[in-house]
């Protein structure tokens, strides 16, 4: 008779988390040395990095509360003045693009109008006190100049609460929308609602208000309005078993 080997169900998340933490410095910052010297800021994380940029030591530091707000200060400290390109990623969500495909789309019109709270805000950038044109190349703001100690690039990414729709071909999500703010997807957890999350209806024009609660779920931005309370998706299932919904009916 053939003896079958026991089957073990091994979770993938711990191994993926270990890999992510080991790779994180190279995901936040990266460099290209040819055809021109270029330093990339790919992720917004309060951090510091010591780089060798064409033979010049350069310290790059970020000061930010991202993802809770979209203000990022990037400080550059080269050992001596050095000319290179600083390329800062400007996320698609800040430009009204849910993803780079038609799978999901922002419920706002293409001009950004018609949504409460957003004021038609757009990403902005400054170096010192001087505004920088927000001209993007493949999603990056490229700033080429001679950088000196004390130079600070400030990026402002407005974070209105948004509603995101699925492609109409995804029939399970018909008449449903996701709540998003900045880079985060939100969910409705039964612990916060007066009725079942699957039974709730939240119109697309409902006024939704974010507020940071430092004493709740380790400190998160909570969104309330229209009779619902939404928490970041990553924070659900920390208060015992209960129903949760991400795709919320809007009619």
PDB file of C-alpha atoms in Angstrom:
ATOM      1  CA  UNK A   1       0.000   0.000   0.000  1.00  0.00           C
ATOM      2  CA  UNK A   2       1.140   3.533  -0.682  1.00  0.00           C
ATOM      3  CA  UNK A   3       1.529   5.680   2.380  1.00  0.00           C
ATOM      4  CA  UNK A   4       0.477   9.294   1.804  1.00  0.00           C
ATOM      5  CA  UNK A   5       2.558  12.084   3.263  1.00  0.00           C
ATOM      6  CA  UNK A   6       0.761  14.390   5.701  1.00  0.00           C
ATOM      7  CA  UNK A   7      -0.357  17.732   4.283  1.00  0.00           C
ATOM      8  CA  UNK A   8       0.625  20.877   6.136  1.00  0.00           C
ATOM      9  CA  UNK A   9      -1.117  24.184   5.456  1.00  0.00           C
ATOM     10  CA  UNK A  10       1.627  26.801   5.763  1.00  0.00           C
ATOM     11  CA  UNK A  11       0.595  30.453   5.823  1.00  0.00           C
ATOM     12  CA  UNK A  12       2.311  32.585   3.198  1.00  0.00           C
ATOM     13  CA  UNK A  13       2.039  35.903   5.074  1.00  0.00           C
ATOM     14  CA  UNK A  14       4.872  35.484   7.625  1.00  0.00           C
ATOM     15  CA  UNK A  15       7.383  34.527   4.913  1.00  0.00           C
ATOM     16  CA  UNK A  16       6.234  37.377   2.671  1.00  0.00           C
ATOM     17  CA  UNK A  17       6.489  39.847   5.552  1.00  0.00           C
ATOM     18  CA  UNK A  18      10.033  38.700   6.335  1.00  0.00           C
ATOM     19  CA  UNK A  19      11.030  39.173   2.684  1.00  0.00           C
ATOM     20  CA  UNK A  20       9.359  42.586   2.548  1.00  0.00           C
ATOM     21  CA  UNK A  21      11.161  43.916   5.618  1.00  0.00           C
ATOM     22  CA  UNK A  22      14.520  42.759   4.258  1.00  0.00           C
ATOM     23  CA  UNK A  23      13.864  44.416   0.886  1.00  0.00           C
ATOM     24  CA  UNK A  24      12.193  47.584   2.181  1.00  0.00           C
ATOM     25  CA  UNK A  25      15.188  49.965   1.958  1.00  0.00           C
ATOM     26  CA  UNK A  26      15.593  49.163  -1.749  1.00  0.00           C
ATOM     27  CA  UNK A  27      11.864  49.615  -2.310  1.00  0.00           C
ATOM     28  CA  UNK A  28      11.784  53.069  -0.702  1.00  0.00           C
ATOM     29  CA  UNK A  29      14.870  54.413  -2.513  1.00  0.00           C
ATOM     30  CA  UNK A  30      16.667  53.289  -5.649  1.00  0.00           C
ATOM     31  CA  UNK A  31      19.224  54.649  -8.100  1.00  0.00           C
ATOM     32  CA  UNK A  32      20.046  54.687 -11.788  1.00  0.00           C
ATOM     33  CA  UNK A  33      23.586  55.536 -12.798  1.00  0.00           C
ATOM     34  CA  UNK A  34      23.279  55.570 -16.589  1.00  0.00           C
ATOM     35  CA  UNK A  35      22.590  57.292 -18.908  1.00  0.00           C
ATOM     36  CA  UNK A  36      22.286  59.929 -16.156  1.00  0.00           C
ATOM     37  CA  UNK A  37      22.564  59.906 -12.372  1.00  0.00           C
ATOM     38  CA  UNK A  38      19.087  59.539 -10.882  1.00  0.00           C
ATOM     39  CA  UNK A  39      17.765  58.944  -7.359  1.00  0.00           C
ATOM     40  CA  UNK A  40      14.233  57.580  -6.990  1.00  0.00           C
ATOM     41  CA  UNK A  41      11.869  58.054  -4.061  1.00  0.00           C
ATOM     42  CA  UNK A  42       9.369  55.262  -4.665  1.00  0.00           C
ATOM     43  CA  UNK A  43       7.573  55.013  -1.314  1.00  0.00           C
ATOM     44  CA  UNK A  44       6.698  57.600   1.283  1.00  0.00           C
ATOM     45  CA  UNK A  45       8.070  56.408   4.631  1.00  0.00           C
ATOM     46  CA  UNK A  46       9.636  58.449   7.435  1.00  0.00           C
ATOM     47  CA  UNK A  47      13.217  57.275   6.947  1.00  0.00           C
ATOM     48  CA  UNK A  48      16.836  58.100   6.166  1.00  0.00           C
ATOM     49  CA  UNK A  49      19.209  56.650   3.569  1.00  0.00           C
ATOM     50  CA  UNK A  50      22.901  57.175   2.856  1.00  0.00           C
ATOM     51  CA  UNK A  51      23.590  56.965  -0.882  1.00  0.00           C
ATOM     52  CA  UNK A  52      26.634  57.148  -3.103  1.00  0.00           C
ATOM     53  CA  UNK A  53      25.526  59.370  -5.977  1.00  0.00           C
ATOM     54  CA  UNK A  54      28.232  59.457  -8.635  1.00  0.00           C
ATOM     55  CA  UNK A  55      30.950  59.359  -5.989  1.00  0.00           C
ATOM     56  CA  UNK A  56      29.299  61.923  -3.709  1.00  0.00           C
ATOM     57  CA  UNK A  57      27.831  60.879  -0.364  1.00  0.00           C
ATOM     58  CA  UNK A  58      24.222  62.034  -0.173  1.00  0.00           C
ATOM     59  CA  UNK A  59      21.864  61.620   2.775  1.00  0.00           C
ATOM     60  CA  UNK A  60      18.181  61.491   1.845  1.00  0.00           C
ATOM     61  CA  UNK A  61      15.576  61.815   4.600  1.00  0.00           C
ATOM     62  CA  UNK A  62      11.791  61.856   4.623  1.00  0.00           C
ATOM     63  CA  UNK A  63       9.559  63.471   7.222  1.00  0.00           C
ATOM     64  CA  UNK A  64       5.941  62.387   6.841  1.00  0.00           C
ATOM     65  CA  UNK A  65       2.840  60.920   8.517  1.00  0.00           C
ATOM     66  CA  UNK A  66       1.893  59.096   5.325  1.00  0.00           C
ATOM     67  CA  UNK A  67      -0.490  57.317   4.833  1.00  0.00           C
ATOM     68  CA  UNK A  68      -2.525  59.418   7.273  1.00  0.00           C
ATOM     69  CA  UNK A  69      -1.755  62.651   5.459  1.00  0.00           C
ATOM     70  CA  UNK A  70      -0.129  63.446   2.144  1.00  0.00           C
ATOM     71  CA  UNK A  71       2.525  65.959   3.210  1.00  0.00           C
ATOM     72  CA  UNK A  72       6.038  64.668   2.559  1.00  0.00           C
ATOM     73  CA  UNK A  73       9.255  66.628   3.157  1.00  0.00           C
ATOM     74  CA  UNK A  74      12.314  65.156   1.394  1.00  0.00           C
ATOM     75  CA  UNK A  75      15.599  66.601   2.676  1.00  0.00           C
ATOM     76  CA  UNK A  76      18.840  66.242   0.723  1.00  0.00           C
ATOM     77  CA  UNK A  77      22.273  66.539   2.322  1.00  0.00           C
ATOM     78  CA  UNK A  78      25.118  65.979  -0.165  1.00  0.00           C
ATOM     79  CA  UNK A  79      28.689  66.087   1.143  1.00  0.00           C
ATOM     80  CA  UNK A  80      29.383  68.617  -1.619  1.00  0.00           C
ATOM     81  CA  UNK A  81      26.999  70.221  -4.121  1.00  0.00           C
ATOM     82  CA  UNK A  82      26.039  67.605  -6.705  1.00  0.00           C
ATOM     83  CA  UNK A  83      23.916  67.682  -9.865  1.00  0.00           C
ATOM     84  CA  UNK A  84      21.539  64.766 -10.325  1.00  0.00           C
ATOM     85  CA  UNK A  85      17.878  63.998 -10.943  1.00  0.00           C
ATOM     86  CA  UNK A  86      15.583  63.356  -8.003  1.00  0.00           C
ATOM     87  CA  UNK A  87      12.564  61.383  -9.223  1.00  0.00           C
ATOM     88  CA  UNK A  88       9.606  61.312  -6.860  1.00  0.00           C
ATOM     89  CA  UNK A  89       6.702  58.955  -7.515  1.00  0.00           C
ATOM     90  CA  UNK A  90       3.315  60.678  -7.613  1.00  0.00           C
ATOM     91  CA  UNK A  91       0.727  57.941  -6.936  1.00  0.00           C
ATOM     92  CA  UNK A  92      -2.080  57.352  -9.395  1.00  0.00           C
ATOM     93  CA  UNK A  93      -4.725  57.667  -6.672  1.00  0.00           C
ATOM     94  CA  UNK A  94      -3.710  61.320  -6.203  1.00  0.00           C
ATOM     95  CA  UNK A  95      -4.374  61.908  -9.906  1.00  0.00           C
ATOM     96  CA  UNK A  96      -7.802  60.269 -10.013  1.00  0.00           C
ATOM     97  CA  UNK A  97      -6.527  56.904 -11.263  1.00  0.00           C
ATOM     98  CA  UNK A  98      -7.565  53.949  -9.107  1.00  0.00           C
ATOM     99  CA  UNK A  99      -5.272  51.550 -11.005  1.00  0.00           C
ATOM    100  CA  UNK A 100      -3.461  51.751 -14.372  1.00  0.00           C
ATOM    101  CA  UNK A 101      -6.250  49.840 -16.146  1.00  0.00           C
ATOM    102  CA  UNK A 102     -10.031  49.975 -16.506  1.00  0.00           C
ATOM    103  CA  UNK A 103     -10.645  47.380 -13.780  1.00  0.00           C
ATOM    104  CA  UNK A 104     -11.468  50.112 -11.243  1.00  0.00           C
ATOM    105  CA  UNK A 105     -12.309  53.786 -11.650  1.00  0.00           C
ATOM    106  CA  UNK A 106     -12.813  56.795  -9.442  1.00  0.00           C
ATOM    107  CA  UNK A 107     -16.476  57.690  -9.065  1.00  0.00           C
ATOM    108  CA  UNK A 108     -15.613  61.363  -9.587  1.00  0.00           C
ATOM    109  CA  UNK A 109     -15.752  62.833 -13.102  1.00  0.00           C
ATOM    110  CA  UNK A 110     -12.410  63.056 -14.906  1.00  0.00           C
ATOM    111  CA  UNK A 111     -12.044  66.739 -13.939  1.00  0.00           C
ATOM    112  CA  UNK A 112     -12.249  65.880 -10.254  1.00  0.00           C
ATOM    113  CA  UNK A 113     -15.465  67.838  -9.742  1.00  0.00           C
ATOM    114  CA  UNK A 114     -18.653  66.722  -8.124  1.00  0.00           C
ATOM    115  CA  UNK A 115     -17.284  65.072  -4.982  1.00  0.00           C
ATOM    116  CA  UNK A 116     -17.723  66.547  -1.506  1.00  0.00           C
ATOM    117  CA  UNK A 117     -14.659  67.666   0.441  1.00  0.00           C
ATOM    118  CA  UNK A 118     -12.122  67.530  -2.374  1.00  0.00           C
ATOM    119  CA  UNK A 119     -12.105  71.118  -3.637  1.00  0.00           C
ATOM    120  CA  UNK A 120     -10.722  69.847  -6.967  1.00  0.00           C
ATOM    121  CA  UNK A 121      -7.366  69.575  -5.193  1.00  0.00           C
ATOM    122  CA  UNK A 122      -4.305  68.416  -7.106  1.00  0.00           C
ATOM    123  CA  UNK A 123      -0.821  67.282  -6.048  1.00  0.00           C
ATOM    124  CA  UNK A 124       1.694  70.103  -5.609  1.00  0.00           C
ATOM    125  CA  UNK A 125       5.444  70.331  -5.080  1.00  0.00           C
ATOM    126  CA  UNK A 126       7.885  72.990  -3.934  1.00  0.00           C
ATOM    127  CA  UNK A 127      11.651  73.289  -3.515  1.00  0.00           C
ATOM    128  CA  UNK A 128      12.169  75.689  -0.663  1.00  0.00           C
ATOM    129  CA  UNK A 129       9.466  78.283  -1.227  1.00  0.00           C
ATOM    130  CA  UNK A 130       9.399  77.912  -5.016  1.00  0.00           C
ATOM    131  CA  UNK A 131       6.532  75.990  -6.655  1.00  0.00           C
ATOM    132  CA  UNK A 132       7.543  73.211  -9.049  1.00  0.00           C
ATOM    133  CA  UNK A 133       5.438  72.407 -12.142  1.00  0.00           C
ATOM    134  CA  UNK A 134       3.774  69.035 -11.612  1.00  0.00           C
ATOM    135  CA  UNK A 135       4.915  67.574 -14.950  1.00  0.00           C
ATOM    136  CA  UNK A 136       5.161  63.805 -14.725  1.00  0.00           C
ATOM    137  CA  UNK A 137       7.182  61.240 -16.643  1.00  0.00           C
ATOM    138  CA  UNK A 138       5.713  57.745 -16.247  1.00  0.00           C
ATOM    139  CA  UNK A 139       4.238  58.770 -12.915  1.00  0.00           C
ATOM    140  CA  UNK A 140       7.411  60.421 -11.568  1.00  0.00           C
ATOM    141  CA  UNK A 141       8.137  64.071 -10.877  1.00  0.00           C
ATOM    142  CA  UNK A 142      11.716  64.513 -12.145  1.00  0.00           C
ATOM    143  CA  UNK A 143      13.735  67.318 -10.567  1.00  0.00           C
ATOM    144  CA  UNK A 144      17.177  67.914 -12.084  1.00  0.00           C
ATOM    145  CA  UNK A 145      19.420  70.532 -10.483  1.00  0.00           C
ATOM    146  CA  UNK A 146      22.517  71.042  -8.392  1.00  0.00           C
ATOM    147  CA  UNK A 147      21.493  69.900  -4.942  1.00  0.00           C
ATOM    148  CA  UNK A 148      22.995  71.503  -1.845  1.00  0.00           C
ATOM    149  CA  UNK A 149      22.781  70.801   1.864  1.00  0.00           C
ATOM    150  CA  UNK A 150      19.520  72.165   3.203  1.00  0.00           C
ATOM    151  CA  UNK A 151      17.480  71.618   0.025  1.00  0.00           C
ATOM    152  CA  UNK A 152      14.001  70.348   0.869  1.00  0.00           C
ATOM    153  CA  UNK A 153      11.417  69.095  -1.596  1.00  0.00           C
ATOM    154  CA  UNK A 154       7.880  69.258  -0.229  1.00  0.00           C
ATOM    155  CA  UNK A 155       5.196  67.125  -1.839  1.00  0.00           C
ATOM    156  CA  UNK A 156       1.526  67.643  -1.024  1.00  0.00           C
ATOM    157  CA  UNK A 157      -0.868  64.862  -2.010  1.00  0.00           C
ATOM    158  CA  UNK A 158      -4.473  65.807  -1.194  1.00  0.00           C
ATOM    159  CA  UNK A 159      -6.388  62.978   0.493  1.00  0.00           C
ATOM    160  CA  UNK A 160     -10.116  63.485  -0.013  1.00  0.00           C
ATOM    161  CA  UNK A 161     -12.334  60.516   0.728  1.00  0.00           C
ATOM    162  CA  UNK A 162     -13.052  58.811  -2.590  1.00  0.00           C
ATOM    163  CA  UNK A 163     -15.511  56.203  -3.836  1.00  0.00           C
ATOM    164  CA  UNK A 164     -14.163  53.701  -6.331  1.00  0.00           C
ATOM    165  CA  UNK A 165     -16.231  51.605  -8.746  1.00  0.00           C
ATOM    166  CA  UNK A 166     -15.437  48.315 -10.453  1.00  0.00           C
ATOM    167  CA  UNK A 167     -15.591  47.674 -14.193  1.00  0.00           C
ATOM    168  CA  UNK A 168     -19.245  47.002 -15.144  1.00  0.00           C
ATOM    169  CA  UNK A 169     -18.187  43.521 -16.292  1.00  0.00           C
ATOM    170  CA  UNK A 170     -17.593  42.622 -12.638  1.00  0.00           C
ATOM    171  CA  UNK A 171     -21.264  41.922 -12.021  1.00  0.00           C
ATOM    172  CA  UNK A 172     -20.850  41.007  -8.341  1.00  0.00           C
ATOM    173  CA  UNK A 173     -19.891  44.643  -7.701  1.00  0.00           C
ATOM    174  CA  UNK A 174     -22.819  46.198  -9.575  1.00  0.00           C
ATOM    175  CA  UNK A 175     -24.235  49.162  -7.620  1.00  0.00           C
ATOM    176  CA  UNK A 176     -21.438  48.842  -5.079  1.00  0.00           C
ATOM    177  CA  UNK A 177     -18.459  51.072  -4.343  1.00  0.00           C
ATOM    178  CA  UNK A 178     -15.344  51.009  -2.182  1.00  0.00           C
ATOM    179  CA  UNK A 179     -14.331  53.777   0.217  1.00  0.00           C
ATOM    180  CA  UNK A 180     -10.731  54.898  -0.241  1.00  0.00           C
ATOM    181  CA  UNK A 181      -8.613  57.657   1.229  1.00  0.00           C
ATOM    182  CA  UNK A 182      -5.092  58.216   0.010  1.00  0.00           C
ATOM    183  CA  UNK A 183      -3.505  54.804  -0.649  1.00  0.00           C
ATOM    184  CA  UNK A 184      -5.805  52.949   1.767  1.00  0.00           C
ATOM    185  CA  UNK A 185      -8.928  50.896   1.135  1.00  0.00           C
ATOM    186  CA  UNK A 186     -11.531  51.011   3.909  1.00  0.00           C
ATOM    187  CA  UNK A 187     -13.999  48.449   5.218  1.00  0.00           C
ATOM    188  CA  UNK A 188     -17.153  48.365   7.310  1.00  0.00           C
ATOM    189  CA  UNK A 189     -16.872  46.070  10.309  1.00  0.00           C
ATOM    190  CA  UNK A 190     -19.952  44.861  12.191  1.00  0.00           C
ATOM    191  CA  UNK A 191     -18.546  46.118  15.504  1.00  0.00           C
ATOM    192  CA  UNK A 192     -19.005  49.723  14.323  1.00  0.00           C
ATOM    193  CA  UNK A 193     -22.379  49.560  12.560  1.00  0.00           C
ATOM    194  CA  UNK A 194     -25.988  49.658  13.702  1.00  0.00           C
ATOM    195  CA  UNK A 195     -26.899  46.917  11.223  1.00  0.00           C
ATOM    196  CA  UNK A 196     -25.257  44.263   9.081  1.00  0.00           C
ATOM    197  CA  UNK A 197     -22.557  45.754   6.800  1.00  0.00           C
ATOM    198  CA  UNK A 198     -23.984  43.797   3.866  1.00  0.00           C
ATOM    199  CA  UNK A 199     -27.365  45.504   4.355  1.00  0.00           C
ATOM    200  CA  UNK A 200     -26.067  49.073   4.495  1.00  0.00           C
ATOM    201  CA  UNK A 201     -26.597  51.537   1.640  1.00  0.00           C
ATOM    202  CA  UNK A 202     -24.194  54.475   1.294  1.00  0.00           C
ATOM    203  CA  UNK A 203     -25.000  56.902  -1.562  1.00  0.00           C
ATOM    204  CA  UNK A 204     -22.081  58.049  -3.701  1.00  0.00           C
ATOM    205  CA  UNK A 205     -22.687  61.661  -2.694  1.00  0.00           C
ATOM    206  CA  UNK A 206     -22.721  60.947   1.050  1.00  0.00           C
ATOM    207  CA  UNK A 207     -20.603  63.385   3.025  1.00  0.00           C
ATOM    208  CA  UNK A 208     -17.755  61.363   4.576  1.00  0.00           C
ATOM    209  CA  UNK A 209     -15.372  62.837   7.133  1.00  0.00           C
ATOM    210  CA  UNK A 210     -11.951  61.430   8.124  1.00  0.00           C
ATOM    211  CA  UNK A 211     -10.489  61.860  11.609  1.00  0.00           C
ATOM    212  CA  UNK A 212      -7.386  60.370  13.193  1.00  0.00           C
ATOM    213  CA  UNK A 213      -7.994  58.395  16.380  1.00  0.00           C
ATOM    214  CA  UNK A 214      -4.681  57.684  18.121  1.00  0.00           C
ATOM    215  CA  UNK A 215      -6.308  55.482  20.774  1.00  0.00           C
ATOM    216  CA  UNK A 216      -8.204  53.215  18.353  1.00  0.00           C
ATOM    217  CA  UNK A 217      -6.784  50.076  16.705  1.00  0.00           C
ATOM    218  CA  UNK A 218      -3.238  51.255  17.324  1.00  0.00           C
ATOM    219  CA  UNK A 219      -3.909  54.689  15.830  1.00  0.00           C
ATOM    220  CA  UNK A 220      -5.829  54.884  12.545  1.00  0.00           C
ATOM    221  CA  UNK A 221      -7.763  57.340  10.398  1.00  0.00           C
ATOM    222  CA  UNK A 222     -11.481  56.576  10.755  1.00  0.00           C
ATOM    223  CA  UNK A 223     -14.082  57.723   8.215  1.00  0.00           C
ATOM    224  CA  UNK A 224     -17.634  58.460   9.313  1.00  0.00           C
ATOM    225  CA  UNK A 225     -20.787  59.709   7.633  1.00  0.00           C
ATOM    226  CA  UNK A 226     -23.967  58.511   6.011  1.00  0.00           C
ATOM    227  CA  UNK A 227     -24.685  56.324   9.029  1.00  0.00           C
ATOM    228  CA  UNK A 228     -21.490  54.271   8.724  1.00  0.00           C
ATOM    229  CA  UNK A 229     -18.064  54.061  10.312  1.00  0.00           C
ATOM    230  CA  UNK A 230     -15.228  52.815   8.100  1.00  0.00           C
ATOM    231  CA  UNK A 231     -11.811  51.617   9.247  1.00  0.00           C
ATOM    232  CA  UNK A 232      -8.713  50.821   7.169  1.00  0.00           C
ATOM    233  CA  UNK A 233      -9.046  47.375   5.631  1.00  0.00           C
ATOM    234  CA  UNK A 234      -5.769  46.219   7.169  1.00  0.00           C
ATOM    235  CA  UNK A 235      -7.160  46.832  10.682  1.00  0.00           C
ATOM    236  CA  UNK A 236     -10.293  44.700  10.570  1.00  0.00           C
ATOM    237  CA  UNK A 237     -10.707  41.419  12.532  1.00  0.00           C
ATOM    238  CA  UNK A 238      -8.899  42.732  15.608  1.00  0.00           C
ATOM    239  CA  UNK A 239     -11.997  42.888  17.828  1.00  0.00           C
ATOM    240  CA  UNK A 240     -13.329  39.366  17.571  1.00  0.00           C
ATOM    241  CA  UNK A 241     -15.370  37.564  14.889  1.00  0.00           C
ATOM    242  CA  UNK A 242     -17.877  39.593  12.925  1.00  0.00           C
ATOM    243  CA  UNK A 243     -19.125  40.503   9.483  1.00  0.00           C
ATOM    244  CA  UNK A 244     -17.092  42.826   7.272  1.00  0.00           C
ATOM    245  CA  UNK A 245     -17.772  44.466   3.903  1.00  0.00           C
ATOM    246  CA  UNK A 246     -15.551  46.354   1.455  1.00  0.00           C
ATOM    247  CA  UNK A 247     -17.896  46.674  -1.514  1.00  0.00           C
ATOM    248  CA  UNK A 248     -20.803  48.752  -0.177  1.00  0.00           C
ATOM    249  CA  UNK A 249     -24.138  49.196  -1.908  1.00  0.00           C
ATOM    250  CA  UNK A 250     -24.835  52.765  -2.961  1.00  0.00           C
ATOM    251  CA  UNK A 251     -28.431  52.272  -4.121  1.00  0.00           C
TER     252      UNK A 251
END
